[in-house]
Every structure is written in structure tokens, then in C-alpha cells.
Coordinates of N, CA, C and O in Angstrom, one line a residue:
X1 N 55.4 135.5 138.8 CA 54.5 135.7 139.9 C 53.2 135.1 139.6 O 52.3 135.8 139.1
X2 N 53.0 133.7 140.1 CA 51.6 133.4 139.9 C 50.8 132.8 141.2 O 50.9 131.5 141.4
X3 N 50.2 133.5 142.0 CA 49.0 133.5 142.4 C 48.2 132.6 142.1 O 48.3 131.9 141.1
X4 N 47.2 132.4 143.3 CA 46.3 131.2 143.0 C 44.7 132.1 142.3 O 43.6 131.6 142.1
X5 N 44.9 132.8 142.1 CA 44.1 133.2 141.0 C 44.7 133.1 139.9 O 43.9 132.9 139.0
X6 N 45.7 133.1 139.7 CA 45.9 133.1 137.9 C 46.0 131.5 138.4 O 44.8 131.6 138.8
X7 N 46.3 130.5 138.7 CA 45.8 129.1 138.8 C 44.6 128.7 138.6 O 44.5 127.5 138.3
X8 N 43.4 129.6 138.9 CA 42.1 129.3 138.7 C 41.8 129.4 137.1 O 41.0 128.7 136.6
X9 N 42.4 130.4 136.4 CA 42.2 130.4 134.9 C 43.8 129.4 133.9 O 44.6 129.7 133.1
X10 N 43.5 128.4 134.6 CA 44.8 127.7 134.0 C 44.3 126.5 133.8 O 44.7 125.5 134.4
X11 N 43.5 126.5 132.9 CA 42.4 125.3 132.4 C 42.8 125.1 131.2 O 43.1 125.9 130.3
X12 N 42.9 123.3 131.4 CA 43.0 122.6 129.9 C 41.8 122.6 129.0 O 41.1 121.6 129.4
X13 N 41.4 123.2 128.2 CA 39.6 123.0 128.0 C 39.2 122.0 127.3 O 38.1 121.4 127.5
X14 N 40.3 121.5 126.2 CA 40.2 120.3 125.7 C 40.0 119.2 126.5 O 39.1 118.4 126.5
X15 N 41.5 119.2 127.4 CA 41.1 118.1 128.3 C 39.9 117.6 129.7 O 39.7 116.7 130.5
X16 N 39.1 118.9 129.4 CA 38.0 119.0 130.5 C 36.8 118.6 129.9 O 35.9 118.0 130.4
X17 N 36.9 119.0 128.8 CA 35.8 118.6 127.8 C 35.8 117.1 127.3 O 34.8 116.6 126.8
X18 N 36.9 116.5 127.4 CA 37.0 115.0 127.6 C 37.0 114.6 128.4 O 36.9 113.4 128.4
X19 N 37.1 115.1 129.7 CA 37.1 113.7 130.8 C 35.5 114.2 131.6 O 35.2 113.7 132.6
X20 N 34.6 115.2 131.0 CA 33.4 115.5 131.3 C 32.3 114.3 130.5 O 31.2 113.9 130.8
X21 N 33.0 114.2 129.3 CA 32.0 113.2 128.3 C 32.2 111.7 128.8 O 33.3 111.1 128.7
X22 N 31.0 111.2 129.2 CA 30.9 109.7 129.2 C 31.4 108.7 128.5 O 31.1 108.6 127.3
X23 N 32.4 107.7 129.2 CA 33.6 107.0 129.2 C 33.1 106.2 127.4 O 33.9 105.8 126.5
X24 N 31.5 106.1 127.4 CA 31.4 104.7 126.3 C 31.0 105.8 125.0 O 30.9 105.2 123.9
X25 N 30.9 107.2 124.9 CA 31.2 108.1 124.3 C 32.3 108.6 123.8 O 32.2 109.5 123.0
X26 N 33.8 108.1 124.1 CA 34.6 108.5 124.0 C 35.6 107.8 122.8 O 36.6 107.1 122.9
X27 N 34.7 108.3 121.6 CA 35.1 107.5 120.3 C 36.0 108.9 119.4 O 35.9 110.1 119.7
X28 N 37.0 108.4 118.3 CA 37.8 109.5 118.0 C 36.4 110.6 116.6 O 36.8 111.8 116.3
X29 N 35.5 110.3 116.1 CA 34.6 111.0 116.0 C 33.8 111.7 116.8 O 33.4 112.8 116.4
X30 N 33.5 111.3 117.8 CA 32.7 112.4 119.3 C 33.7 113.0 119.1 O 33.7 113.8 118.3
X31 N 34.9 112.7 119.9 CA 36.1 113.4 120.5 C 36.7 114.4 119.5 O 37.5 115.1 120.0
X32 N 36.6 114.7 118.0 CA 36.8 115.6 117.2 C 35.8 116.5 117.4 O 36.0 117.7 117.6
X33 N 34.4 115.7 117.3 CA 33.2 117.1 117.3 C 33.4 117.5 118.8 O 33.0 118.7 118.9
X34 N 33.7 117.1 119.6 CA 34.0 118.3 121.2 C 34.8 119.2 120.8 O 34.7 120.4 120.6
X35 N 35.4 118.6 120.6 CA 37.2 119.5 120.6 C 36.7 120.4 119.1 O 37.2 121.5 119.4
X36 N 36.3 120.5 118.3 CA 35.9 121.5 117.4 C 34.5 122.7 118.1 O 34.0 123.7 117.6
X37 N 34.1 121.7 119.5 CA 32.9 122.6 119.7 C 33.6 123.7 120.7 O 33.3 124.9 120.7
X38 N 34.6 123.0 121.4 CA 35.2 123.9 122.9 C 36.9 124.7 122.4 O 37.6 125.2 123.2
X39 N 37.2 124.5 121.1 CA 38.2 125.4 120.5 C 37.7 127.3 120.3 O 38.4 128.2 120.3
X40 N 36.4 127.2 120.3 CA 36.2 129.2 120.4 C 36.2 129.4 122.1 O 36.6 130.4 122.7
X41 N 35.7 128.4 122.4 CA 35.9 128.8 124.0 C 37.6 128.6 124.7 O 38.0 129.2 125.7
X42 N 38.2 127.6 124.0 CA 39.5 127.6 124.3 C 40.4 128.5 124.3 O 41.3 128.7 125.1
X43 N 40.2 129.2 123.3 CA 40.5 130.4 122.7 C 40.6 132.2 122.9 O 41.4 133.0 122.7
X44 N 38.8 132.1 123.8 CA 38.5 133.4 124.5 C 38.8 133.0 126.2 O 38.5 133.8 127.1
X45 N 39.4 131.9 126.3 CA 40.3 131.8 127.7 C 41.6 132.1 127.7 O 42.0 132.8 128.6
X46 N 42.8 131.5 126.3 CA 43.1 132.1 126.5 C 43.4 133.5 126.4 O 44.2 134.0 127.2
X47 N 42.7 134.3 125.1 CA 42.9 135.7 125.4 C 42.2 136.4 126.8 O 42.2 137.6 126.8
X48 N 41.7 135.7 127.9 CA 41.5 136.3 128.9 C 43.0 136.2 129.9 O 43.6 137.1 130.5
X49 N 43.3 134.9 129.8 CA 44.7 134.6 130.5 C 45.6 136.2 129.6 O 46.3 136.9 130.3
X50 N 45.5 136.4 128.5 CA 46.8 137.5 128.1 C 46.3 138.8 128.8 O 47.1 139.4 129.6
X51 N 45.1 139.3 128.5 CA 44.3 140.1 129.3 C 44.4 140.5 130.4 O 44.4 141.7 130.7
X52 N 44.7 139.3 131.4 CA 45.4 139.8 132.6 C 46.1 139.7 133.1 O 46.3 140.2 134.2
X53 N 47.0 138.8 132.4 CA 48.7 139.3 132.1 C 49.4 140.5 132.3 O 50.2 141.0 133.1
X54 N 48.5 141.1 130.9 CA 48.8 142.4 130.5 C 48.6 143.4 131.7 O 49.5 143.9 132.3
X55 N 47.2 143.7 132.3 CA 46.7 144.4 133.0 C 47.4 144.4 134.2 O 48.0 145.4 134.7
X56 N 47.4 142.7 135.2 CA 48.5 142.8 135.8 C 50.2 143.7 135.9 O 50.9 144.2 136.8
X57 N 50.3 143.7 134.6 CA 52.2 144.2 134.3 C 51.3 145.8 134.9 O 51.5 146.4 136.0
X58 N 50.4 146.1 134.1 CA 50.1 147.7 133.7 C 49.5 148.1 135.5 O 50.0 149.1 135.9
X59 N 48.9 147.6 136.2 CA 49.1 148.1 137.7 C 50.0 148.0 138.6 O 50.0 148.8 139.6
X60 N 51.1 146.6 138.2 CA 51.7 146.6 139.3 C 53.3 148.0 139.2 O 53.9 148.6 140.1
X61 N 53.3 148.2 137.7 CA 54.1 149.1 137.7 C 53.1 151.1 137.3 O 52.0 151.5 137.0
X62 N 54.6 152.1 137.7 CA 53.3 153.3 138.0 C 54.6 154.2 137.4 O 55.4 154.0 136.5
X63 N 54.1 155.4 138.5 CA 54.9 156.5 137.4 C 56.5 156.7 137.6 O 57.2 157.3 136.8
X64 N 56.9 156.1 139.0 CA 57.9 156.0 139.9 C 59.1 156.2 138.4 O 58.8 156.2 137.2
X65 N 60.3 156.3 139.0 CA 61.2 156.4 138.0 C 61.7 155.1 137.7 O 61.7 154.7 136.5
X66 N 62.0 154.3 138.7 CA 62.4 152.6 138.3 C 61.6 152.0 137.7 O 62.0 151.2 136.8
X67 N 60.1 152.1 138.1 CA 59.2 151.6 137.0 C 58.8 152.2 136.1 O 58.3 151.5 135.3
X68 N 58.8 153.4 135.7 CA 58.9 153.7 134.2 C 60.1 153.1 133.1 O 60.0 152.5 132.0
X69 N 61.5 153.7 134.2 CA 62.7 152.8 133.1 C 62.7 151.4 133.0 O 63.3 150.9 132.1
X70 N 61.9 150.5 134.0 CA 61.5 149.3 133.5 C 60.9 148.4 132.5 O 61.2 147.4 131.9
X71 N 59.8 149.7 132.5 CA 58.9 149.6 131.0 C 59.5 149.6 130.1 O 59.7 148.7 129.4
X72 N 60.2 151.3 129.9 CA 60.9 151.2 128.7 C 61.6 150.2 128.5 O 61.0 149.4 127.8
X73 N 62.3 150.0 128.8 CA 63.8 149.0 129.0 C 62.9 147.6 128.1 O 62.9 147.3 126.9
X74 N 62.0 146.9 129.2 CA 61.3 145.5 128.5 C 60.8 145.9 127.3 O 61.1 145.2 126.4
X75 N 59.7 147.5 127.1 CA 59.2 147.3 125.9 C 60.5 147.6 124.6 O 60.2 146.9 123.6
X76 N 61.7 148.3 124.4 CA 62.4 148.5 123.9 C 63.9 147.8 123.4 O 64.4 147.5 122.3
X77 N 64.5 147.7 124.9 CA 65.5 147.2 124.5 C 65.6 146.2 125.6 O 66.3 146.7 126.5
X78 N 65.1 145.1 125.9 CA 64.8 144.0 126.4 C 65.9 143.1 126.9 O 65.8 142.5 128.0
X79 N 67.2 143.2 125.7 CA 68.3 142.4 126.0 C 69.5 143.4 126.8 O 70.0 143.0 127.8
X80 N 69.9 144.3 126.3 CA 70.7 145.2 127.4 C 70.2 146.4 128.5 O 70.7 146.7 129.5
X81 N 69.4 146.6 128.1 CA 68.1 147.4 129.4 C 69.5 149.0 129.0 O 70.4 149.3 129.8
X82 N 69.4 149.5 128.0 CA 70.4 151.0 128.3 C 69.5 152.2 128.0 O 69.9 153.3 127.7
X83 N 68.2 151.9 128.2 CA 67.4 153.1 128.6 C 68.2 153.8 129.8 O 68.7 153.1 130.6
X84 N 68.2 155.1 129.9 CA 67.8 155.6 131.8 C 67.3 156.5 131.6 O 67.2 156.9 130.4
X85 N 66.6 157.1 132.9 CA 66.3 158.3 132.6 C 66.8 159.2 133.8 O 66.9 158.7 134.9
X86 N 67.3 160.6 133.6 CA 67.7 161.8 134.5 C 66.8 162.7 134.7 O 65.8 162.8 134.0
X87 N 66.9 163.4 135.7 CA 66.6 164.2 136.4 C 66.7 165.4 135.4 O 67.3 165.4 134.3
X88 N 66.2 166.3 135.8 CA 66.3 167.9 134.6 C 67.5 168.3 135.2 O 68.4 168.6 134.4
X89 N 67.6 168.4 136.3 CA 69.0 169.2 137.5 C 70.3 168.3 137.1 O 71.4 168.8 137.4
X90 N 70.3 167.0 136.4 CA 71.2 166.3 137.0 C 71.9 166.4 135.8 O 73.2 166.3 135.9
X91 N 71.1 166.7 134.4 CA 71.6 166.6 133.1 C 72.3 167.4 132.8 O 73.4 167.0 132.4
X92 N 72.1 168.8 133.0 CA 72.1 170.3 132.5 C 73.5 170.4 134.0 O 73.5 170.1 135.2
X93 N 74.7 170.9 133.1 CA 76.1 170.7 134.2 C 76.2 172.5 134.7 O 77.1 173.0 135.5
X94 N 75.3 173.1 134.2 CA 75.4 174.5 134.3 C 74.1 175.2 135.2 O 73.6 176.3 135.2
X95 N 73.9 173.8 136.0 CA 72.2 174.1 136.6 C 70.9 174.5 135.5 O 71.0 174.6 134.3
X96 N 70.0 174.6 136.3 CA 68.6 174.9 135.3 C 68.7 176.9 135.4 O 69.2 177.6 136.3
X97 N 68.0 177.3 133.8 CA 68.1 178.6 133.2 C 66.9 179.0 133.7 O 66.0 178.1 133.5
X98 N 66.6 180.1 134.4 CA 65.0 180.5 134.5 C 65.2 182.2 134.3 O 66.2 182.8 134.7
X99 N 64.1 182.7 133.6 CA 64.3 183.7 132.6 C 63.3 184.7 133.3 O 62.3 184.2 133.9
X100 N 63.4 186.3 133.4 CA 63.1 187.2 134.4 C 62.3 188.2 132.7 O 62.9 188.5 131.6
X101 N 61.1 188.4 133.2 CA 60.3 188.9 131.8 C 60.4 190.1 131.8 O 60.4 190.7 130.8
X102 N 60.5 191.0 133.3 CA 60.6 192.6 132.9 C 61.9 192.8 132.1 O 61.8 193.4 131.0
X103 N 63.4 192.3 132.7 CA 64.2 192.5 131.8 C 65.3 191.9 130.5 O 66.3 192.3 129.9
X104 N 64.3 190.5 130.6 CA 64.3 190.2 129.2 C 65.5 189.5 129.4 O 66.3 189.9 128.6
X105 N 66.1 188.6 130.1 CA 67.4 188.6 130.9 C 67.0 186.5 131.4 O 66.1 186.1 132.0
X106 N 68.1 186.0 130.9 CA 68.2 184.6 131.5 C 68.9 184.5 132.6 O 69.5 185.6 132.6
X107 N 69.1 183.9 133.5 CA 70.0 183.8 134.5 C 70.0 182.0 134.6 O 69.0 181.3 134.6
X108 N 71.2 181.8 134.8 CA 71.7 180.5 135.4 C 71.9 180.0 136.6 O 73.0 180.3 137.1
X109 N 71.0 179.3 137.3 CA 71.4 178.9 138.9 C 71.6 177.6 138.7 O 71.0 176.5 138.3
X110 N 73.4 178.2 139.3 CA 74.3 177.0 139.3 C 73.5 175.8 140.3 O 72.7 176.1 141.2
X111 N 74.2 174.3 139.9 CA 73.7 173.2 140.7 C 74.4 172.8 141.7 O 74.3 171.7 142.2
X112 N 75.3 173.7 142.0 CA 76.4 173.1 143.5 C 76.4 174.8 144.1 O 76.3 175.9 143.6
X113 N 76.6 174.3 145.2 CA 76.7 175.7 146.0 C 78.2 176.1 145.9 O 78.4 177.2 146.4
X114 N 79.3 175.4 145.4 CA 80.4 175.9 145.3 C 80.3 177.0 144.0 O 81.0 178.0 144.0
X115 N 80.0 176.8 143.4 CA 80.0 177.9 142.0 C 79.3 179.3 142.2 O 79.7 180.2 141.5
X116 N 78.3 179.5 143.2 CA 78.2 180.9 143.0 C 76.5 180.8 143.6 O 75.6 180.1 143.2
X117 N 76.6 182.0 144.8 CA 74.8 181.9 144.6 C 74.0 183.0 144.1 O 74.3 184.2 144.1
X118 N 72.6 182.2 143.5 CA 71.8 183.6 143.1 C 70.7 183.4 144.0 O 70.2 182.4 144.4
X119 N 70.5 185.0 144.1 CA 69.0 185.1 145.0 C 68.2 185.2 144.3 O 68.2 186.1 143.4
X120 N 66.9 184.1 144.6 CA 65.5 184.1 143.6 C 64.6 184.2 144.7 O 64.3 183.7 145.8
X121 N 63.9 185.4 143.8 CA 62.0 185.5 144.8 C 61.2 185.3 143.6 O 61.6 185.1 142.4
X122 N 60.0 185.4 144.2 CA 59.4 184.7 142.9 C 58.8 185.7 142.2 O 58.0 185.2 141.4
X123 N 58.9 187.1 142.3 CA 58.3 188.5 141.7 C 59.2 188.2 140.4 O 60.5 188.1 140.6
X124 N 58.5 187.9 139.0 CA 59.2 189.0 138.2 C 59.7 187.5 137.1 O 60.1 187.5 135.9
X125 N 59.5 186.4 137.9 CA 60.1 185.7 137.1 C 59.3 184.2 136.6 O 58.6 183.5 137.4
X126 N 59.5 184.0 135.5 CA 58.7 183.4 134.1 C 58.6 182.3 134.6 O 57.5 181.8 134.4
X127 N 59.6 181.5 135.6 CA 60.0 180.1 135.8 C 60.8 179.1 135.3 O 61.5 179.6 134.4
X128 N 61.1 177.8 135.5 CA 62.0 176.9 135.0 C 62.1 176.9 133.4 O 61.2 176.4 132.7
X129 N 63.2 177.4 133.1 CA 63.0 176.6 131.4 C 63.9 175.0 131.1 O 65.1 174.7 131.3
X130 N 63.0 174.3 130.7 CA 63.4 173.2 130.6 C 62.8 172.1 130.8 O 61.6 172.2 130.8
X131 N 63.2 171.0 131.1 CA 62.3 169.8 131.2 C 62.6 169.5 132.5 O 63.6 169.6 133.1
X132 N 61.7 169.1 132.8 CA 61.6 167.6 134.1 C 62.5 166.7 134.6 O 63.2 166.7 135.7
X133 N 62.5 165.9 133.4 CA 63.2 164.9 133.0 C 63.5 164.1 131.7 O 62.7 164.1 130.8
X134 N 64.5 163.5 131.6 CA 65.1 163.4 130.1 C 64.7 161.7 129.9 O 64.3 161.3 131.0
X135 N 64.6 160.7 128.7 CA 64.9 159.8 128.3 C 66.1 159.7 127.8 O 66.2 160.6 126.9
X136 N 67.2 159.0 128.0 CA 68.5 159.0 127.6 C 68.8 157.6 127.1 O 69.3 156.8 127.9
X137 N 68.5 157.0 125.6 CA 68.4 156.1 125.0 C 69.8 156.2 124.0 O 70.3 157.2 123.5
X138 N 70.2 155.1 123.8 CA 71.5 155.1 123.1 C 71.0 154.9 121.6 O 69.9 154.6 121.1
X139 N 72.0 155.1 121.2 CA 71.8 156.2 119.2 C 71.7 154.7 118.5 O 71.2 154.4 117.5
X140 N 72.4 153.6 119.6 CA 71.9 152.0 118.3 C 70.5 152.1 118.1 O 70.2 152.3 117.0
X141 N 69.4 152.2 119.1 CA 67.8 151.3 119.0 C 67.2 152.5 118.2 O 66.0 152.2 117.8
X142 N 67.6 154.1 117.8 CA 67.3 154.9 117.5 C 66.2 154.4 116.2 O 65.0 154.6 116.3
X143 N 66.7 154.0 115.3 CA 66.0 153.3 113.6 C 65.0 152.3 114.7 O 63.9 152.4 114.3
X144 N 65.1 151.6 115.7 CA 63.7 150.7 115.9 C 62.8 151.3 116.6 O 61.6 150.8 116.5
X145 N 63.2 152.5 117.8 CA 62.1 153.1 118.4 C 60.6 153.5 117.5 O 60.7 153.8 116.3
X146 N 59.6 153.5 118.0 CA 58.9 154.0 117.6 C 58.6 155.2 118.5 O 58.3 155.1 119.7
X147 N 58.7 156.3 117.7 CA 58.4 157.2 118.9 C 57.1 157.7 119.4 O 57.1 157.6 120.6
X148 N 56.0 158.2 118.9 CA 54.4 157.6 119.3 C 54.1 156.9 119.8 O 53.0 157.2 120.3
X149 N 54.5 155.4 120.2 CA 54.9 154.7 121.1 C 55.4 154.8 122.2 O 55.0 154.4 123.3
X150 N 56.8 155.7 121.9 CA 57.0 155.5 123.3 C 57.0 157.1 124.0 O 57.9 157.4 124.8
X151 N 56.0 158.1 123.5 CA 55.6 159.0 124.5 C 54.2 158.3 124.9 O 54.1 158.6 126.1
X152 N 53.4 157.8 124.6 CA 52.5 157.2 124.5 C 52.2 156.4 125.8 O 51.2 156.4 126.5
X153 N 53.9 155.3 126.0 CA 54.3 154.9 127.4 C 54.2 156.1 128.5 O 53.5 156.4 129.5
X154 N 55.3 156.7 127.7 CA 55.8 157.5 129.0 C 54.7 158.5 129.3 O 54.6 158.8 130.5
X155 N 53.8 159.0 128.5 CA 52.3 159.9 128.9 C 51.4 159.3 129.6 O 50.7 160.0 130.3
X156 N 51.4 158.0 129.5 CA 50.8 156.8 130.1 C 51.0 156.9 131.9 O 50.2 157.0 132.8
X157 N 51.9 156.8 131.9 CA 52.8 156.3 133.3 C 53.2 158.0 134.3 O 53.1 158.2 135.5
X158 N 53.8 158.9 133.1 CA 54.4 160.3 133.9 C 53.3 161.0 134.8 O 52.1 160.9 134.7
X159 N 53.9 161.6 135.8 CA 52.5 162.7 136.7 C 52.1 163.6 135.3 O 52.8 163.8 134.3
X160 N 50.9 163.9 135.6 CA 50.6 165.0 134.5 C 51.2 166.2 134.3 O 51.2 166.6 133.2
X161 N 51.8 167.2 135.3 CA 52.4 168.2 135.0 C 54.2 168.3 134.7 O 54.8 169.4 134.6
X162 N 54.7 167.1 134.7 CA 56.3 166.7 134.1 C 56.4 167.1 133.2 O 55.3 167.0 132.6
X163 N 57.3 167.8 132.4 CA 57.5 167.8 130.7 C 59.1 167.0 130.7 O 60.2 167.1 131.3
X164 N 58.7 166.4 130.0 CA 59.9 165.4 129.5 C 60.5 165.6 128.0 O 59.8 166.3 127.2
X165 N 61.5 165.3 127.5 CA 61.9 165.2 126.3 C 63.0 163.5 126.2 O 63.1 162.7 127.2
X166 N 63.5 163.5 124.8 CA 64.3 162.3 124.7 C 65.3 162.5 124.3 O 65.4 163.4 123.5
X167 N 66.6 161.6 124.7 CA 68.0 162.0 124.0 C 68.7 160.8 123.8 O 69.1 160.0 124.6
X168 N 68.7 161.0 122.5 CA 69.7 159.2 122.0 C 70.8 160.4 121.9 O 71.9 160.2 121.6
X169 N 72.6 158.6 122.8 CA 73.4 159.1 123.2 C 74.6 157.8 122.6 O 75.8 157.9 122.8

């Protein structure tokens, strides 16, 4: 995706700095001392070009679920993409556990309405146990992940009140 702004920083600097220097000037000793003068500037162009490279990738994607497993996927496993990530509801086959503090007591609310219903008010009880949502990463890239890294991502990118965990599979 390139825009005529990233076309504006798509300068040859070498070659601008030679066809700027006067034609009877253009001996291979001048033409070393340019080119040794406009190589630190060559240089902090292009780490401006990486700069907003980078920044570009980092706004256009957000916390959404496709572009998070995006991220992961490119920053990790690049050639098969077998990151995903689930849902907390979608993981757990036995619905999500939320736990009642007067009587000390878990209860299970099943995730299909065919299995059974429970009635929940909200007197009396602790809330969801469990996570958000999962990283579901396969047990090969396990030895290359870095994991500080990649909560790092995912803290980066997640809404702030999600709790997540990870599971190589």
C-alpha cells in the first residue's frame, strides 16, 4: 500500500546530490567527497522511510480480533499463520464457572440452552472465573516464542479490561 506520501520520501540521495552538482564538477574525486558527505543523510532517510513503515503497520491495525491474530501470525509464525485466538465461551465445552461467595459454591452455566438452565442475579455473586480470551498457538513455535514479547503485543493492542491467557496445542 503506497500512497503518494510514502512517494514523497522515496529519494535517491546519492543520485540527487549528483545531478544537483554542476556538470564541469562532476569528476570521480568531487563525486566521492558528495557521496561520503550525503551518506549520514542517506541514512537518517532511510530510517525515517522504516519509521513509518512501522508506525503505519502499528495504526492501521487495532485491538479487533482479526487484527490482533494478524499481528501475531506476521510477528511469529509468518509462513503458516496457526496462531488463533477464542473466545472464553467458545473454549471452555462446559460453559464459563462463576463462583457464589456466601456459599462457597461454583456453579457451571452451561453454553447451549439445551443442557440445562441456571438462574443468575447478580446478589451474592463473585463473577466470571476465567479469561476473556485465549491465544491458541501450536506446541512447534513453542521453543521460538518469546513470551514478554508477545504479551507485550497482545497488551499493546487488547481493550484494557480483557484478561487473556495462552495455550500451545
Amino acid at each position: 500500500m503506497t500512497g503518494r506520501s510514502d512517494k514523497t520520501f522515496n529519494v535517491n540521495i546519492k543520485r540527487l546530490a549528483l545531478l544537483v552538482l554542476p556538470t564541469w564538477l562532476r569528476r570521480p574525486l568531487v563525486c566521492a567527497m558528495i557521496y561520503a558527505g550525503v551518506t549520514p543523510l542517506a541514512r537518517m532517510v532511510q530510517e525515517l522511510r522504516t519509521f513509518r513503515q512501522t508506525t503505519g503497520y502499528r495504526l492501521r491495525h487495532n485491538g479487533q480480533t482479526c487484527y490482533l491474530r494478524a499481528i501475531l501470525n506476521d510477528t511469529f509464525d509468518p509462513l503458516e499463520r496457526r496462531i488463533i485466538i477464542e473466545d472464553g465461551w467458545s473454549v471452555s465445552s462446559q460453559g464459563q464457572i462463576i463462583y457464589q461467595r456466601e456459599q462457597d459454591l461454583s456453579l457451571s452455566v452451561p453454553s447451549r440452552r439445551a443442557e440445562g438452565a441456571v438462574i443468575l442475579n447478580r446478589r451474592g455473586y463473585g463473577g466470571v472465573n476465567g479469561y476473556d480470551f485465549f491465544i491458541t498457538a501450536p506446541l512447534s513455535i513453542r521453543d521460538y516464542v518469546d513470551e514478554k514479547r508477545l504479551h507485550a503485543i497482545v497488551d499493546t493492542y487488547k481493550l484494557a479490561s480483557k484478561r487473556w491467557s495462552i495455550n500451545y496445542k
